Amino acid sequence: MPAKVAGTSLKKFTKQCVGFFDKIDHTLNKPVKHQISNILEGPLRPPKIITSHLLSEAPFLHLSRHASRSNLIVYLYRDETDRLFSSIKQVLSRNICHLRCGVDHHAINNNGTHCIVNEDNFVVKALFNKFKEIGWGNTEIMTCNFYKSIEENLPNMVFIHYKQVDKLMKVLAKHNCPHLLNKNFNLNFGSEKKQIFLRVKNNVTVPVEDWLDGKGHLLEWAMGLTREGYCQAKTRNMEDRLFSCRDQILQVRG
């Protein structure tokens, strides 16, 4: 799954459900020899659930090629524009406003309730560099190779809209850790009380929500997110079928 699709909530659930999690977090992004070490050289009964963000297409290609019929691959999906907006807010609030992005500290005014960031510094340092969650999106994963691997290997796989993650966790809990059935794992980092503003031309400050509302429709084009080899038509076709399902769950079929 890409960043900003409720993955942190699902990883917290996985840790409490099956344990043995710290060593396998992000394990799908590591070299194969590390996966073997962490999984096969671990406990006699490895965890039945592995939850990981994906940072590129490579981990999925390896997984879809080698997964057995008994393995179920669940890909949490979120519309890329919506995902990008959420990632921008998180990078601003959790990184830039805490001086973790290389933005000149003179370009940031931060107090207990507000954080104001110069627009030009944010655009250059974070957006164009696709800093952290901003760049960890579907466009890095759902490439033409991604779809080719699905067609060639036909893995046991479903796409699930990220807003259905609570239902997913309940199903997983029912079969693996029933003591967690009534526990809430919804972690919303976007709910922080501090307000984020961008300082635009003429020294005017606007809330980040207004900035996204005004310029958001141009961001993917300006950033060149839809890179060559993305196969956007196939993603849009999958998205249409996913959103047409009442439960927003789409099974991969041949």
Coordinates of N, CA and C in Angstrom, one line a residue:
M1 N 0.8 -1.2 0.0 CA 0.0 0.0 0.0 C 0.9 1.2 0.0
P2 N 0.4 2.3 -0.6 CA 1.2 3.6 -0.6 C 1.0 4.3 0.8
A3 N 1.6 5.4 0.9 CA 1.4 6.2 2.2 C 0.1 6.9 2.2
K4 N -0.4 7.1 3.4 CA -1.7 7.8 3.6 C -2.9 7.1 3.1
V5 N -2.9 5.8 3.5 CA -4.1 4.9 3.2 C -4.5 4.1 4.4
A6 N -4.3 4.8 5.6 CA -4.7 4.1 6.9 C -3.7 3.0 7.2
G7 N -2.5 3.0 6.6 CA -1.5 2.0 6.8 C -1.0 1.9 8.3
T8 N -0.8 3.1 8.9 CA -0.3 3.1 10.2 C -1.3 2.5 11.2
S9 N -2.6 2.7 11.0 CA -3.6 2.1 11.8 C -3.5 0.6 11.7
L10 N -3.4 0.1 10.4 CA -3.4 -1.3 10.1 C -2.1 -2.0 10.7
K11 N -1.0 -1.2 10.6 CA 0.2 -1.8 11.2 C 0.1 -1.9 12.7
K12 N -0.5 -1.0 13.4 CA -0.7 -1.0 14.8 C -1.6 -2.2 15.2
F13 N -2.6 -2.4 14.4 CA -3.5 -3.6 14.6 C -2.7 -4.9 14.4
T14 N -1.9 -5.0 13.3 CA -1.1 -6.2 13.0 C -0.2 -6.5 14.2
K15 N 0.5 -5.5 14.7 CA 1.4 -5.7 15.8 C 0.7 -6.3 17.0
Q16 N -0.5 -5.9 17.4 CA -1.2 -6.4 18.5 C -1.9 -7.7 18.2
C17 N -2.1 -8.0 16.9 CA -2.8 -9.2 16.5 C -1.9 -10.4 16.5
V18 N -0.8 -10.2 15.8 CA 0.1 -11.4 15.6 C 1.5 -11.3 16.2
G19 N 1.8 -10.1 16.8 CA 3.1 -9.9 17.4 C 4.2 -10.0 16.4
F20 N 5.5 -10.2 16.9 CA 6.6 -10.3 16.1 C 6.6 -9.3 14.9
F21 N 6.4 -8.1 15.2 CA 6.1 -7.1 14.2 C 7.3 -6.2 13.9
D22 N 8.0 -5.8 15.0 CA 9.1 -4.8 14.8 C 10.1 -5.2 13.8
K23 N 10.4 -6.5 13.7 CA 11.4 -6.9 12.7 C 10.9 -7.0 11.3
I24 N 9.6 -7.0 11.1 CA 9.1 -7.2 9.7 C 8.4 -6.0 9.2
D25 N 8.3 -4.9 10.0 CA 7.8 -3.6 9.5 C 8.6 -3.2 8.3
H26 N 7.9 -2.9 7.2 CA 8.6 -2.5 5.9 C 9.4 -3.6 5.3
T27 N 9.2 -4.8 5.8 CA 10.1 -5.9 5.3 C 10.0 -6.2 3.8
L28 N 8.8 -5.9 3.2 CA 8.7 -6.1 1.8 C 9.6 -5.2 0.9
N29 N 10.0 -4.1 1.5 CA 10.9 -3.2 0.8 C 12.3 -3.5 0.9
K30 N 12.6 -4.5 1.7 CA 14.0 -4.9 2.0 C 14.5 -6.0 1.0
P31 N 15.8 -6.1 0.9 CA 16.3 -7.2 0.0 C 15.8 -8.6 0.4
V32 N 15.7 -9.5 -0.6 CA 15.1 -10.8 -0.3 C 15.8 -11.5 0.8
K33 N 17.1 -11.4 0.9 CA 17.8 -12.1 2.0 C 17.4 -11.6 3.4
H34 N 17.1 -10.3 3.5 CA 16.6 -9.9 4.8 C 15.2 -10.4 5.1
Q35 N 14.3 -10.5 4.0 CA 13.0 -11.1 4.2 C 13.2 -12.6 4.7
I36 N 14.1 -13.3 4.1 CA 14.3 -14.7 4.6 C 14.7 -14.7 6.0
S37 N 15.7 -13.8 6.4 CA 16.2 -13.8 7.7 C 15.1 -13.5 8.7
N38 N 14.3 -12.5 8.4 CA 13.3 -12.0 9.4 C 12.1 -12.9 9.5
I39 N 11.8 -13.6 8.4 CA 10.6 -14.5 8.4 C 10.9 -15.9 8.7
L40 N 11.8 -16.5 7.9 CA 12.0 -18.0 8.0 C 13.0 -18.3 9.1
E41 N 13.8 -17.4 9.6 CA 14.7 -17.7 10.7 C 14.1 -17.2 12.0
G42 N 12.8 -16.8 12.0 CA 12.2 -16.4 13.2 C 11.5 -17.5 13.9
P43 N 10.3 -17.2 14.5 CA 9.6 -18.2 15.3 C 9.1 -19.4 14.4
L44 N 8.8 -20.5 15.0 CA 8.4 -21.7 14.2 C 7.1 -21.4 13.4
R45 N 6.2 -20.6 14.0 CA 5.0 -20.2 13.3 C 5.1 -18.7 12.9
P46 N 5.5 -18.3 11.8 CA 5.6 -16.9 11.4 C 4.2 -16.3 11.4
P47 N 4.1 -15.0 11.5 CA 2.8 -14.3 11.5 C 2.0 -14.6 10.3
K48 N 0.7 -14.7 10.5 CA -0.2 -14.9 9.3 C -0.5 -13.6 8.6
I49 N -0.2 -12.5 9.2 CA -0.5 -11.2 8.6 C 0.8 -10.4 8.6
I50 N 1.1 -9.9 7.4 CA 2.2 -9.0 7.2 C 1.7 -7.7 6.6
T51 N 2.0 -6.6 7.3 CA 1.5 -5.3 6.8 C 2.7 -4.4 6.5
S52 N 2.7 -3.8 5.4 CA 3.8 -3.0 5.0 C 3.4 -1.9 3.9
H53 N 4.0 -0.7 4.1 CA 3.9 0.2 3.0 C 4.8 -0.2 1.9
L54 N 4.5 0.2 0.7 CA 5.4 -0.1 -0.5 C 6.0 1.3 -0.9
L55 N 7.3 1.3 -1.2 CA 8.0 2.5 -1.6 C 8.3 2.5 -3.1
S56 N 8.0 1.4 -3.8 CA 8.2 1.3 -5.2 C 7.5 0.1 -5.7
E57 N 7.6 -0.1 -7.0 CA 7.0 -1.3 -7.6 C 7.6 -2.6 -7.3
A58 N 8.9 -2.6 -7.0 CA 9.8 -3.8 -6.9 C 9.2 -4.8 -5.9
P59 N 8.9 -4.4 -4.6 CA 8.4 -5.3 -3.7 C 7.1 -6.1 -4.1
F60 N 6.2 -5.3 -4.8 CA 5.0 -6.0 -5.3 C 5.3 -7.0 -6.4
L61 N 6.2 -6.6 -7.3 CA 6.5 -7.5 -8.4 C 7.1 -8.8 -7.8
H62 N 7.9 -8.8 -6.8 CA 8.5 -10.0 -6.2 C 7.4 -10.8 -5.5
L63 N 6.5 -10.1 -4.8 CA 5.4 -10.7 -4.1 C 4.4 -11.4 -5.0
S64 N 4.0 -10.7 -6.0 CA 3.0 -11.3 -6.9 C 3.5 -12.4 -7.7
R65 N 4.8 -12.4 -8.0 CA 5.4 -13.5 -8.7 C 5.6 -14.8 -7.9
H66 N 5.8 -14.6 -6.6 CA 6.2 -15.8 -5.8 C 5.2 -16.2 -4.8
A67 N 4.1 -15.4 -4.6 CA 3.1 -15.7 -3.6 C 2.4 -17.0 -4.0
S68 N 2.0 -17.9 -3.0 CA 1.3 -19.1 -3.3 C -0.2 -18.8 -3.4
R69 N -1.0 -19.8 -3.8 CA -2.4 -19.7 -3.8 C -3.0 -19.4 -2.4
S70 N -2.4 -19.9 -1.4 CA -2.9 -19.7 -0.1 C -2.6 -18.3 0.5
N71 N -1.8 -17.5 -0.2 CA -1.5 -16.1 0.3 C -2.5 -15.2 -0.4
L72 N -3.1 -14.3 0.4 CA -4.0 -13.2 -0.1 C -3.2 -11.9 0.0
I73 N -3.1 -11.2 -1.1 CA -2.6 -9.9 -1.2 C -3.7 -8.9 -1.1
V74 N -3.6 -8.0 -0.2 CA -4.6 -6.9 0.0 C -3.9 -5.6 -0.3
Y75 N -4.4 -4.9 -1.3 CA -3.8 -3.6 -1.7 C -4.8 -2.5 -1.3
L76 N -4.5 -1.7 -0.3 CA -5.3 -0.6 0.1 C -5.1 0.6 -0.9
Y77 N -6.2 1.1 -1.4 CA -6.2 2.1 -2.5 C -6.9 3.4 -2.0
R78 N -6.3 4.5 -2.5 CA -6.9 5.8 -2.3 C -6.6 6.6 -3.5
D79 N -7.6 7.4 -4.0 CA -7.5 8.2 -5.1 C -6.2 9.1 -4.9
E80 N -5.4 9.2 -6.0 CA -4.0 9.8 -5.8 C -4.1 11.3 -5.5
T81 N -5.1 12.0 -6.0 CA -5.2 13.4 -5.7 C -5.5 13.6 -4.2
D82 N -6.5 12.8 -3.7 CA -6.9 12.8 -2.3 C -5.7 12.4 -1.4
R83 N -5.0 11.4 -1.8 CA -3.8 10.9 -1.1 C -2.7 12.0 -1.0
L84 N -2.5 12.6 -2.1 CA -1.5 13.7 -2.2 C -1.8 14.8 -1.3
F85 N -3.1 15.3 -1.3 CA -3.5 16.4 -0.4 C -3.2 16.0 1.1
S86 N -3.6 14.8 1.5 CA -3.4 14.3 2.8 C -1.9 14.3 3.2
S87 N -1.1 13.8 2.2 CA 0.4 13.7 2.5 C 1.0 15.1 2.6
I88 N 0.5 16.1 1.9 CA 1.0 17.4 2.0 C 0.8 18.0 3.4
K89 N -0.4 17.8 3.9 CA -0.8 18.3 5.2 C 0.1 17.6 6.3
Q90 N 0.4 16.3 6.1 CA 1.2 15.6 7.1 C 2.6 16.0 7.1
V91 N 3.2 16.2 5.9 CA 4.6 16.6 5.7 C 4.7 18.0 6.3
L92 N 3.8 18.9 6.1 CA 3.8 20.2 6.7 C 3.8 20.2 8.2
S93 N 2.8 19.5 8.8 CA 2.6 19.5 10.2 C 3.6 18.7 11.0
R94 N 4.1 17.5 10.4 CA 4.9 16.6 11.2 C 6.4 16.7 10.8
N95 N 6.7 17.4 9.7 CA 8.1 17.5 9.3 C 8.6 18.9 9.1
I96 N 7.9 19.7 8.2 CA 8.4 21.0 7.9 C 8.3 21.9 9.1
C97 N 7.1 21.9 9.8 CA 6.9 22.7 11.0 C 7.8 22.4 12.1
H98 N 8.5 21.2 12.1 CA 9.4 20.8 13.1 C 10.8 20.7 12.5
L99 N 11.0 21.5 11.4 CA 12.4 21.7 10.8 C 13.0 20.3 10.5
R100 N 12.2 19.4 9.9 CA 12.8 18.1 9.5 C 12.8 17.9 8.0
C101 N 12.8 19.0 7.3 CA 12.7 18.8 5.8 C 13.8 19.6 5.0
G102 N 14.7 20.3 5.7 CA 15.7 21.1 5.1 C 15.2 22.4 4.7
V103 N 14.0 22.8 5.0 CA 13.5 24.2 4.8 C 14.2 25.1 5.7
D104 N 14.6 26.3 5.2 CA 15.3 27.3 6.0 C 14.4 27.7 7.2
H105 N 14.9 27.6 8.4 CA 14.1 27.9 9.6 C 13.6 29.3 9.6
H106 N 14.3 30.2 8.8 CA 13.8 31.6 8.7 C 12.5 31.7 7.9
A107 N 12.2 30.6 7.2 CA 11.0 30.6 6.4 C 9.8 30.0 7.1
I108 N 10.0 29.7 8.4 CA 8.9 29.1 9.2 C 8.7 29.9 10.5
N109 N 7.4 30.2 10.7 CA 7.0 30.8 12.0 C 6.1 29.8 12.7
N110 N 6.6 29.3 13.9 CA 5.9 28.2 14.5 C 5.7 28.5 16.0
N111 N 4.5 28.4 16.5 CA 4.2 28.5 17.9 C 3.3 27.4 18.3
G112 N 2.7 27.5 19.5 CA 1.9 26.4 20.0 C 0.6 26.1 19.2
T113 N 0.1 27.1 18.5 CA -1.2 26.9 17.8 C -1.1 27.0 16.3
H114 N -0.1 27.7 15.8 CA 0.0 28.0 14.3 C 1.4 27.7 13.8
C115 N 1.4 27.3 12.6 CA 2.7 27.2 11.8 C 2.5 27.8 10.5
I116 N 3.4 28.8 10.2 CA 3.3 29.5 8.9 C 4.6 29.2 8.1
V117 N 4.5 28.7 6.9 CA 5.6 28.3 6.1 C 5.6 29.1 4.8
N118 N 6.7 29.7 4.4 CA 6.8 30.4 3.1 C 6.5 29.4 2.0
E119 N 5.6 29.8 1.1 CA 5.2 29.0 0.0 C 6.4 28.6 -0.9
D120 N 7.3 29.5 -1.3 CA 8.3 29.2 -2.2 C 9.3 28.1 -1.6
N121 N 9.6 28.2 -0.3 CA 10.4 27.2 0.3 C 9.8 25.8 0.3
F122 N 8.5 25.8 0.6 CA 7.7 24.5 0.7 C 7.7 23.9 -0.7
V123 N 7.4 24.7 -1.7 CA 7.3 24.1 -3.1 C 8.7 23.5 -3.5
V124 N 9.8 24.2 -3.3 CA 11.1 23.8 -3.7 C 11.6 22.6 -2.9
K125 N 11.5 22.7 -1.6 CA 12.1 21.7 -0.7 C 11.2 20.4 -0.6
A126 N 9.9 20.6 -0.6 CA 9.1 19.4 -0.3 C 8.3 18.9 -1.5
L127 N 7.6 19.7 -2.2 CA 6.8 19.3 -3.4 C 7.7 18.7 -4.5
F128 N 8.6 19.6 -5.0 CA 9.4 19.1 -6.2 C 10.3 18.0 -5.8
N129 N 10.7 17.9 -4.5 CA 11.6 16.8 -4.1 C 10.8 15.5 -3.7
K130 N 9.4 15.7 -3.7 CA 8.5 14.6 -3.3 C 9.0 14.0 -2.0
F131 N 9.0 14.9 -1.0 CA 9.6 14.5 0.3 C 8.7 13.5 1.0
K132 N 9.2 12.4 1.5 CA 8.6 11.4 2.3 C 7.2 11.0 1.7
E133 N 6.1 11.2 2.5 CA 4.8 10.7 2.1 C 4.3 11.3 0.8
I134 N 4.8 12.5 0.5 CA 4.4 13.1 -0.8 C 4.7 12.2 -2.0
G135 N 5.9 11.6 -1.9 CA 6.4 10.8 -3.0 C 6.1 9.3 -2.9
W136 N 5.5 8.9 -1.8 CA 5.3 7.5 -1.6 C 3.8 7.1 -2.0
G137 N 3.5 7.4 -3.3 CA 2.1 7.2 -3.8 C 1.9 6.1 -4.8
N138 N 0.7 6.0 -5.3 CA 0.3 5.0 -6.3 C 1.2 5.1 -7.5
T139 N 1.6 6.3 -7.9 CA 2.4 6.4 -9.2 C 3.7 5.7 -9.1
E140 N 4.2 5.5 -7.9 CA 5.5 4.7 -7.8 C 5.3 3.2 -7.8
I141 N 4.1 2.8 -7.6 CA 3.8 1.4 -7.4 C 3.0 0.8 -8.5
M142 N 1.9 1.4 -8.9 CA 0.9 0.9 -9.9 C 1.4 1.2 -11.3
T143 N 2.5 0.7 -11.7 CA 3.1 0.9 -13.0 C 2.6 -0.1 -14.0
C144 N 3.1 0.1 -15.2 CA 2.7 -1.0 -16.2 C 3.3 -2.3 -15.8
N145 N 4.4 -2.4 -15.2 CA 5.0 -3.6 -14.7 C 4.1 -4.2 -13.6
F146 N 3.5 -3.4 -12.8 CA 2.5 -3.8 -11.7 C 1.4 -4.6 -12.4
Y147 N 0.8 -4.0 -13.4 CA -0.4 -4.7 -14.0 C 0.1 -5.9 -14.8
K148 N 1.2 -5.8 -15.5 CA 1.8 -6.9 -16.2 C 2.0 -8.1 -15.3
S149 N 2.5 -7.9 -14.1 CA 2.7 -8.9 -13.2 C 1.4 -9.6 -12.7
I150 N 0.4 -8.8 -12.5 CA -0.9 -9.3 -12.1 C -1.4 -10.2 -13.3
E151 N -1.3 -9.7 -14.5 CA -1.8 -10.5 -15.6 C -1.1 -11.8 -15.8
E152 N 0.3 -11.8 -15.6 CA 1.1 -13.0 -15.8 C 1.0 -14.0 -14.7
N153 N 0.8 -13.5 -13.5 CA 0.8 -14.4 -12.3 C -0.5 -14.6 -11.6
L154 N -1.5 -13.8 -11.9 CA -2.8 -13.9 -11.4 C -2.8 -14.2 -9.9
P155 N -2.2 -13.4 -9.0 CA -2.1 -13.6 -7.6 C -3.5 -13.6 -7.0
N156 N -3.7 -14.2 -5.8 CA -4.9 -14.2 -5.0 C -4.9 -12.8 -4.4
M157 N -5.6 -11.8 -5.0 CA -5.5 -10.4 -4.6 C -6.8 -9.7 -4.7
V158 N -6.9 -8.7 -3.8 CA -8.0 -7.8 -3.8 C -7.6 -6.3 -3.6
F159 N -8.3 -5.4 -4.2 CA -8.1 -4.0 -4.0 C -9.2 -3.6 -3.0
I160 N -8.9 -2.8 -2.0 CA -9.9 -2.4 -1.0 C -9.7 -0.9 -0.8
H161 N -10.8 -0.1 -0.9 CA -10.7 1.3 -0.6 C -10.3 1.5 0.8
Y162 N -9.4 2.5 1.1 CA -8.8 2.7 2.4 C -9.8 3.0 3.5
K163 N -11.0 3.5 3.1 CA -12.0 3.8 4.1 C -12.7 2.6 4.6
Q164 N -12.4 1.4 4.0 CA -13.0 0.2 4.5 C -12.0 -0.6 5.4
V165 N -11.0 0.1 5.9 CA -9.9 -0.6 6.6 C -10.5 -1.1 8.0
D166 N -11.5 -0.4 8.6 CA -12.0 -0.9 9.8 C -12.7 -2.2 9.6
K167 N -13.4 -2.4 8.5 CA -14.1 -3.6 8.2 C -13.0 -4.7 8.0
L168 N -12.0 -4.4 7.3 CA -10.9 -5.3 7.0 C -10.3 -5.8 8.4
M169 N -10.0 -4.9 9.3 CA -9.5 -5.3 10.6 C -10.4 -6.2 11.4
K170 N -11.7 -5.9 11.3 CA -12.7 -6.8 12.0 C -12.6 -8.2 11.4
V171 N -12.6 -8.3 10.1 CA -12.5 -9.7 9.5 C -11.2 -10.4 9.9
L172 N -10.1 -9.6 9.9 CA -8.8 -10.2 10.3 C -8.8 -10.6 11.8
A173 N -9.4 -9.7 12.6 CA -9.5 -10.0 14.0 C -10.4 -11.3 14.3
K174 N -11.5 -11.4 13.6 CA -12.4 -12.5 13.8 C -11.6 -13.8 13.6
H175 N -10.8 -13.9 12.7 CA -10.1 -15.2 12.3 C -8.7 -15.3 13.0
N176 N -8.1 -14.2 13.5 CA -6.8 -14.3 14.0 C -6.6 -13.8 15.4
C177 N -7.4 -12.9 15.9 CA -7.2 -12.3 17.2 C -8.6 -11.7 17.7
P178 N -9.5 -12.6 18.0 CA -10.9 -12.1 18.4 C -10.9 -11.2 19.6
H179 N -9.9 -11.2 20.4 CA -9.9 -10.3 21.5 C -9.8 -8.8 21.1
L180 N -9.5 -8.6 19.8 CA -9.3 -7.2 19.3 C -10.6 -6.7 18.6
L181 N -11.6 -7.5 18.5 CA -12.8 -7.2 17.7 C -13.4 -5.8 18.0
N182 N -13.4 -5.4 19.3 CA -14.0 -4.2 19.6 C -13.1 -3.0 19.9
K183 N -11.8 -3.2 19.5 CA -10.8 -2.2 19.8 C -10.7 -1.3 18.6
N184 N -10.5 0.0 18.8 CA -10.4 1.0 17.8 C -8.9 1.3 17.5
F185 N -8.5 1.2 16.2 CA -7.1 1.4 15.8 C -7.0 2.6 14.9
N186 N -8.0 3.4 14.8 CA -8.0 4.5 13.8 C -7.2 5.6 14.3
L187 N -6.0 5.8 13.6 CA -5.1 6.9 14.0 C -5.1 7.9 12.9
N188 N -5.6 9.1 13.3 CA -5.8 10.2 12.3 C -4.8 11.3 12.6
F189 N -3.6 11.3 11.9 CA -2.6 12.3 12.2 C -3.0 13.6 11.7
G190 N -4.0 13.7 10.8 CA -4.5 15.0 10.3 C -5.4 15.7 11.2
S191 N -5.6 15.1 12.4 CA -6.6 15.8 13.3 C -5.8 16.6 14.4
E192 N -4.5 16.9 14.2 CA -3.8 17.7 15.1 C -4.4 19.1 15.1
K193 N -4.4 19.7 16.3 CA -5.0 21.0 16.5 C -4.3 22.2 15.9
K194 N -3.0 22.0 15.7 CA -2.2 23.1 15.2 C -2.6 23.5 13.8
Q195 N -2.9 24.7 13.5 CA -3.3 25.2 12.2 C -2.0 25.5 11.3
I196 N -2.1 25.1 10.0 CA -1.0 25.2 9.1 C -1.4 26.3 8.1
F197 N -0.5 27.2 7.9 CA -0.7 28.3 6.9 C 0.5 28.3 5.9
L198 N 0.3 28.8 4.7 CA 1.3 29.1 3.7 C 1.3 30.6 3.5
R199 N 2.5 31.2 3.5 CA 2.7 32.6 3.2 C 3.0 32.7 1.7
V200 N 2.0 33.3 1.0 CA 2.1 33.4 -0.5 C 2.6 34.8 -0.8
K201 N 2.5 35.2 -2.1 CA 3.0 36.6 -2.5 C 2.3 37.7 -1.7
N202 N 3.0 38.8 -1.7 CA 2.5 40.0 -1.0 C 2.3 39.7 0.5
N203 N 3.0 38.7 1.1 CA 3.0 38.4 2.5 C 1.7 38.0 3.0
V204 N 0.8 37.5 2.2 CA -0.5 37.0 2.6 C -0.4 35.6 3.1
T205 N -1.1 35.3 4.2 CA -1.1 33.9 4.7 C -2.5 33.3 4.4
V206 N -2.5 32.0 4.0 CA -3.7 31.3 3.7 C -3.6 29.9 4.4
P207 N -4.7 29.4 4.9 CA -4.7 28.1 5.5 C -4.3 27.1 4.4
V208 N -3.7 26.0 4.7 CA -3.2 25.0 3.8 C -4.4 24.4 3.0
E209 N -5.6 24.3 3.7 CA -6.8 23.8 3.0 C -7.2 24.7 1.8
D210 N -7.1 26.0 2.1 CA -7.5 27.0 1.0 C -6.4 26.9 -0.1
W211 N -5.2 26.8 0.3 CA -4.1 26.7 -0.8 C -4.3 25.5 -1.6
L212 N -4.7 24.3 -1.0 CA -4.9 23.1 -1.8 C -6.2 23.3 -2.7
D213 N -7.2 23.9 -2.1 CA -8.4 24.2 -2.9 C -8.2 25.0 -4.1
G214 N -7.2 26.0 -4.0 CA -7.0 26.9 -5.1 C -6.0 26.3 -6.1
K215 N -5.0 25.6 -5.7 CA -3.9 25.1 -6.6 C -3.9 23.6 -6.7
G216 N -4.7 22.9 -5.9 CA -4.6 21.4 -5.9 C -4.8 20.7 -7.2
H217 N -5.6 21.3 -8.1 CA -5.9 20.7 -9.4 C -4.8 20.7 -10.3
L218 N -3.7 21.5 -10.0 CA -2.5 21.6 -10.9 C -1.3 20.9 -10.3
L219 N -1.4 20.4 -9.1 CA -0.2 19.8 -8.5 C 0.3 18.6 -9.2
E220 N -0.5 17.6 -9.5 CA 0.0 16.4 -10.2 C 0.7 16.7 -11.5
W221 N 0.1 17.7 -12.2 CA 0.7 18.1 -13.5 C 2.1 18.8 -13.2
A222 N 2.1 19.8 -12.3 CA 3.3 20.6 -12.0 C 4.4 19.7 -11.5
M223 N 4.0 18.7 -10.7 CA 5.0 17.8 -10.1 C 5.5 16.7 -11.0
G224 N 4.7 16.5 -12.1 CA 5.0 15.4 -13.0 C 4.9 14.0 -12.3
L225 N 3.8 13.9 -11.5 CA 3.6 12.6 -10.7 C 3.3 11.4 -11.7
T226 N 2.6 11.7 -12.7 CA 2.2 10.6 -13.6 C 3.4 10.3 -14.6
R227 N 4.4 9.6 -14.1 CA 5.6 9.4 -14.8 C 5.4 8.4 -15.9
E228 N 6.4 8.3 -16.8 CA 6.3 7.3 -17.9 C 6.3 5.9 -17.3
G229 N 5.5 5.1 -17.8 CA 5.4 3.7 -17.3 C 4.4 3.5 -16.2
Y230 N 3.5 4.5 -16.0 CA 2.6 4.5 -14.9 C 1.3 3.7 -15.3
C231 N 0.9 3.6 -16.6 CA -0.3 3.0 -17.0 C -1.5 3.5 -16.3
Q232 N -1.7 4.8 -16.5 CA -2.8 5.5 -15.8 C -4.2 5.0 -16.2
A233 N -4.3 4.6 -17.5 CA -5.6 4.1 -18.0 C -6.1 2.9 -17.2
K234 N -5.1 2.0 -16.9 CA -5.5 0.8 -16.2 C -5.8 1.1 -14.8
T235 N -5.1 2.1 -14.2 CA -5.5 2.5 -12.8 C -6.9 3.1 -12.8
R236 N -7.2 4.0 -13.7 CA -8.5 4.6 -13.7 C -9.6 3.6 -14.0
N237 N -9.3 2.6 -14.8 CA -10.3 1.5 -15.0 C -10.5 0.7 -13.8
M238 N -9.5 0.4 -13.1 CA -9.6 -0.3 -11.8 C -10.3 0.5 -10.8
E239 N -10.0 1.8 -10.7 CA -10.7 2.7 -9.8 C -12.2 2.8 -10.1
D240 N -12.6 2.9 -11.3 CA -14.0 2.9 -11.7 C -14.7 1.7 -11.2
R241 N -14.1 0.5 -11.4 CA -14.7 -0.7 -11.0 C -14.8 -0.9 -9.5
L242 N -13.7 -0.4 -8.8 CA -13.7 -0.4 -7.3 C -14.7 0.4 -6.7
F243 N -14.9 1.7 -7.2 CA -15.8 2.6 -6.6 C -17.3 2.2 -7.0
S244 N -17.5 1.4 -8.0 CA -18.8 1.0 -8.4 C -19.3 -0.2 -7.5
C245 N -18.4 -0.8 -6.8 CA -18.8 -1.9 -5.9 C -19.3 -1.3 -4.6
R246 N -20.4 -1.8 -4.1 CA -21.0 -1.3 -2.9 C -20.1 -1.3 -1.7
D247 N -19.4 -2.4 -1.6 CA -18.4 -2.6 -0.4 C -17.0 -2.1 -0.7
Q248 N -16.8 -1.6 -1.9 CA -15.5 -1.0 -2.4 C -14.4 -2.0 -2.2
I249 N -14.7 -3.2 -2.6 CA -13.7 -4.3 -2.6 C -13.7 -4.9 -4.0
L250 N -12.6 -5.0 -4.6 CA -12.5 -5.5 -5.9 C -11.5 -6.7 -6.0
Q251 N -12.0 -7.9 -6.4 CA -11.2 -9.0 -6.5 C -10.5 -9.1 -7.9
V252 N -9.2 -9.4 -7.9 CA -8.5 -9.6 -9.2 C -8.9 -10.9 -9.8
R253 N -9.3 -10.8 -11.1 CA -9.7 -12.0 -11.8 C -9.0 -12.0 -13.2
G254 N -8.9 -13.2 -13.7 CA -8.2 -13.4 -15.0 C -9.0 -12.9 -16.2

